[in-house]
C-alpha cells in the first residue's frame, strides 16, 4: 500500500510539473499576442 501511494504521489508530481510548463508556455503565447496590439 505504501509503495502504491508513493508511486501515485510521483505521478501526480510529474503531472503538476507538466501543467506548470504548459502554463508558462501559454503565458508566453499570451504576451506575444498582446504585445503587438499594445505597442
PDB file of N, CA and C in Angstrom:
ATOM      1  N   UNK A   1       0.842  -1.202   0.000  1.00  0.00           N
ATOM      2  CA  UNK A   1       0.000   0.000   0.000  1.00  0.00           C
ATOM      3  C   UNK A   1       0.875   1.250   0.000  1.00  0.00           C
ATOM      4  N   UNK A   2       1.929   1.235   0.830  1.00  0.00           N
ATOM      5  CA  UNK A   2       2.793   2.416   0.916  1.00  0.00           C
ATOM      6  C   UNK A   2       3.437   2.695  -0.440  1.00  0.00           C
ATOM      7  N   UNK A   3       3.958   1.648  -1.081  1.00  0.00           N
ATOM      8  CA  UNK A   3       4.629   1.847  -2.373  1.00  0.00           C
ATOM      9  C   UNK A   3       3.627   2.357  -3.403  1.00  0.00           C
ATOM     10  N   UNK A   4       2.384   1.888  -3.322  1.00  0.00           N
ATOM     11  CA  UNK A   4       1.362   2.350  -4.269  1.00  0.00           C
ATOM     12  C   UNK A   4       1.124   3.846  -4.088  1.00  0.00           C
ATOM     13  N   UNK A   5       0.960   4.282  -2.847  1.00  0.00           N
ATOM     14  CA  UNK A   5       0.753   5.712  -2.574  1.00  0.00           C
ATOM     15  C   UNK A   5       1.963   6.508  -3.047  1.00  0.00           C
ATOM     16  N   UNK A   6       3.161   5.942  -2.843  1.00  0.00           N
ATOM     17  CA  UNK A   6       4.390   6.632  -3.242  1.00  0.00           C
ATOM     18  C   UNK A   6       4.420   6.817  -4.758  1.00  0.00           C
ATOM     19  N   UNK A   7       4.077   5.748  -5.485  1.00  0.00           N
ATOM     20  CA  UNK A   7       4.061   5.831  -6.955  1.00  0.00           C
ATOM     21  C   UNK A   7       3.013   6.839  -7.408  1.00  0.00           C
ATOM     22  N   UNK A   8       1.847   6.800  -6.772  1.00  0.00           N
ATOM     23  CA  UNK A   8       0.774   7.723  -7.138  1.00  0.00           C
ATOM     24  C   UNK A   8       1.228   9.160  -6.914  1.00  0.00           C
ATOM     25  N   UNK A   9       1.892   9.403  -5.784  1.00  0.00           N
ATOM     26  CA  UNK A   9       2.387  10.754  -5.491  1.00  0.00           C
ATOM     27  C   UNK A   9       3.369  11.213  -6.549  1.00  0.00           C
ATOM     28  N   UNK A  10       4.251  10.313  -6.976  1.00  0.00           N
ATOM     29  CA  UNK A  10       5.239  10.681  -8.004  1.00  0.00           C
ATOM     30  C   UNK A  10       4.536  11.029  -9.314  1.00  0.00           C
ATOM     31  N   UNK A  11       3.502  10.241  -9.653  1.00  0.00           N
ATOM     32  CA  UNK A  11       2.761  10.511 -10.892  1.00  0.00           C
ATOM     33  C   UNK A  11       2.130  11.891 -10.831  1.00  0.00           C
ATOM     34  N   UNK A  12       1.489  12.182  -9.705  1.00  0.00           N
ATOM     35  CA  UNK A  12       0.817  13.483  -9.547  1.00  0.00           C
ATOM     36  C   UNK A  12       1.839  14.604  -9.636  1.00  0.00           C
ATOM     37  N   UNK A  13       3.005  14.389  -9.025  1.00  0.00           N
ATOM     38  CA  UNK A  13       4.048  15.425  -9.047  1.00  0.00           C
ATOM     39  C   UNK A  13       4.469  15.697 -10.492  1.00  0.00           C
ATOM     40  N   UNK A  14       4.679  14.627 -11.264  1.00  0.00           N
ATOM     41  CA  UNK A  14       5.105  14.795 -12.660  1.00  0.00           C
ATOM     42  C   UNK A  14       4.024  15.527 -13.450  1.00  0.00           C
ATOM     43  N   UNK A  15       2.759  15.156 -13.218  1.00  0.00           N
ATOM     44  CA  UNK A  15       1.657  15.809 -13.936  1.00  0.00           C
ATOM     45  C   UNK A  15       1.628  17.288 -13.595  1.00  0.00           C
ATOM     46  N   UNK A  16       1.795  17.611 -12.313  1.00  0.00           N
ATOM     47  CA  UNK A  16       1.776  19.018 -11.897  1.00  0.00           C
ATOM     48  C   UNK A  16       2.914  19.782 -12.553  1.00  0.00           C
ATOM     49  N   UNK A  17       4.095  19.172 -12.614  1.00  0.00           N
ATOM     50  CA  UNK A  17       5.237  19.842 -13.250  1.00  0.00           C
ATOM     51  C   UNK A  17       4.936  20.110 -14.720  1.00  0.00           C
ATOM     52  N   UNK A  18       4.314  19.131 -15.383  1.00  0.00           N
ATOM     53  CA  UNK A  18       3.991  19.297 -16.800  1.00  0.00           C
ATOM     54  C   UNK A  18       2.973  20.427 -16.968  1.00  0.00           C
ATOM     55  N   UNK A  19       1.986  20.470 -16.061  1.00  0.00           N
ATOM     56  CA  UNK A  19       0.973  21.524 -16.135  1.00  0.00           C
ATOM     57  C   UNK A  19       1.625  22.883 -15.960  1.00  0.00           C
ATOM     58  N   UNK A  20       2.589  22.972 -15.046  1.00  0.00           N
ATOM     59  CA  UNK A  20       3.288  24.248 -14.830  1.00  0.00           C
ATOM     60  C   UNK A  20       3.993  24.672 -16.115  1.00  0.00           C
ATOM     61  N   UNK A  21       4.653  23.722 -16.782  1.00  0.00           N
ATOM     62  CA  UNK A  21       5.366  24.055 -18.022  1.00  0.00           C
ATOM     63  C   UNK A  21       4.380  24.545 -19.077  1.00  0.00           C
ATOM     64  N   UNK A  22       3.230  23.857 -19.175  1.00  0.00           N
ATOM     65  CA  UNK A  22       2.215  24.256 -20.159  1.00  0.00           C
ATOM     66  C   UNK A  22       1.710  25.655 -19.832  1.00  0.00           C
ATOM     67  N   UNK A  23       1.500  25.919 -18.538  1.00  0.00           N
ATOM     68  CA  UNK A  23       1.006  27.234 -18.124  1.00  0.00           C
ATOM     69  C   UNK A  23       2.000  28.320 -18.532  1.00  0.00           C
ATOM     70  N   UNK A  24       3.292  28.057 -18.311  1.00  0.00           N
ATOM     71  CA  UNK A  24       4.322  29.036 -18.673  1.00  0.00           C
ATOM     72  C   UNK A  24       4.297  29.271 -20.178  1.00  0.00           C
ATOM     73  N   UNK A  25       4.159  28.182 -20.953  1.00  0.00           N
ATOM     74  CA  UNK A  25       4.112  28.325 -22.411  1.00  0.00           C
ATOM     75  C   UNK A  25       2.940  29.209 -22.812  1.00  0.00           C
ATOM     76  N   UNK A  26       1.770  28.985 -22.181  1.00  0.00           N
ATOM     77  CA  UNK A  26       0.588  29.774 -22.523  1.00  0.00           C
ATOM     78  C   UNK A  26       0.795  31.230 -22.144  1.00  0.00           C
ATOM     79  N   UNK A  27       1.460  31.478 -20.997  1.00  0.00           N
ATOM     80  CA  UNK A  27       1.737  32.860 -20.589  1.00  0.00           C
ATOM     81  C   UNK A  27       2.574  33.551 -21.661  1.00  0.00           C
ATOM     82  N   UNK A  28       3.580  32.848 -22.177  1.00  0.00           N
ATOM     83  CA  UNK A  28       4.435  33.432 -23.213  1.00  0.00           C
ATOM     84  C   UNK A  28       3.612  33.718 -24.463  1.00  0.00           C
ATOM     85  N   UNK A  29       2.733  32.790 -24.828  1.00  0.00           N
ATOM     86  CA  UNK A  29       1.890  32.977 -26.019  1.00  0.00           C
ATOM     87  C   UNK A  29       0.996  34.195 -25.823  1.00  0.00           C
ATOM     88  N   UNK A  30       0.419  34.317 -24.617  1.00  0.00           N
ATOM     89  CA  UNK A  30      -0.447  35.467 -24.345  1.00  0.00           C
ATOM     90  C   UNK A  30       0.342  36.760 -24.505  1.00  0.00           C
ATOM     91  N   UNK A  31       1.564  36.791 -23.979  1.00  0.00           N
ATOM     92  CA  UNK A  31       2.378  38.006 -24.075  1.00  0.00           C
ATOM     93  C   UNK A  31       2.660  38.324 -25.546  1.00  0.00           C
ATOM     94  N   UNK A  32       2.995  37.287 -26.320  1.00  0.00           N
ATOM     95  CA  UNK A  32       3.299  37.520 -27.738  1.00  0.00           C
ATOM     96  C   UNK A  32       2.066  38.065 -28.454  1.00  0.00           C
ATOM     97  N   UNK A  33       0.884  37.571 -28.055  1.00  0.00           N
ATOM     98  CA  UNK A  33      -0.355  38.024 -28.702  1.00  0.00           C
ATOM     99  C   UNK A  33      -0.650  39.474 -28.342  1.00  0.00           C
ATOM    100  N   UNK A  34      -0.469  39.833 -27.066  1.00  0.00           N
ATOM    101  CA  UNK A  34      -0.886  41.160 -26.601  1.00  0.00           C
ATOM    102  C   UNK A  34       0.150  42.228 -26.921  1.00  0.00           C
ATOM    103  N   UNK A  35       1.412  41.850 -27.065  1.00  0.00           N
ATOM    104  CA  UNK A  35       2.465  42.862 -27.260  1.00  0.00           C
ATOM    105  C   UNK A  35       2.250  43.694 -28.536  1.00  0.00           C
ATOM    106  N   UNK A  36       1.992  43.098 -29.703  1.00  0.00           N
ATOM    107  CA  UNK A  36       1.834  43.908 -30.923  1.00  0.00           C
ATOM    108  C   UNK A  36       0.684  44.902 -30.798  1.00  0.00           C
ATOM    109  N   UNK A  37      -0.443  44.473 -30.206  1.00  0.00           N
ATOM    110  CA  UNK A  37      -1.597  45.367 -30.064  1.00  0.00           C
ATOM    111  C   UNK A  37      -1.239  46.536 -29.147  1.00  0.00           C
ATOM    112  N   UNK A  38      -0.604  46.226 -28.012  1.00  0.00           N
ATOM    113  CA  UNK A  38      -0.270  47.284 -27.056  1.00  0.00           C
ATOM    114  C   UNK A  38       0.768  48.234 -27.633  1.00  0.00           C
ATOM    115  N   UNK A  39       1.737  47.686 -28.372  1.00  0.00           N
ATOM    116  CA  UNK A  39       2.800  48.528 -28.893  1.00  0.00           C
ATOM    117  C   UNK A  39       2.362  49.211 -30.162  1.00  0.00           C
TER     118      UNK A  39
END
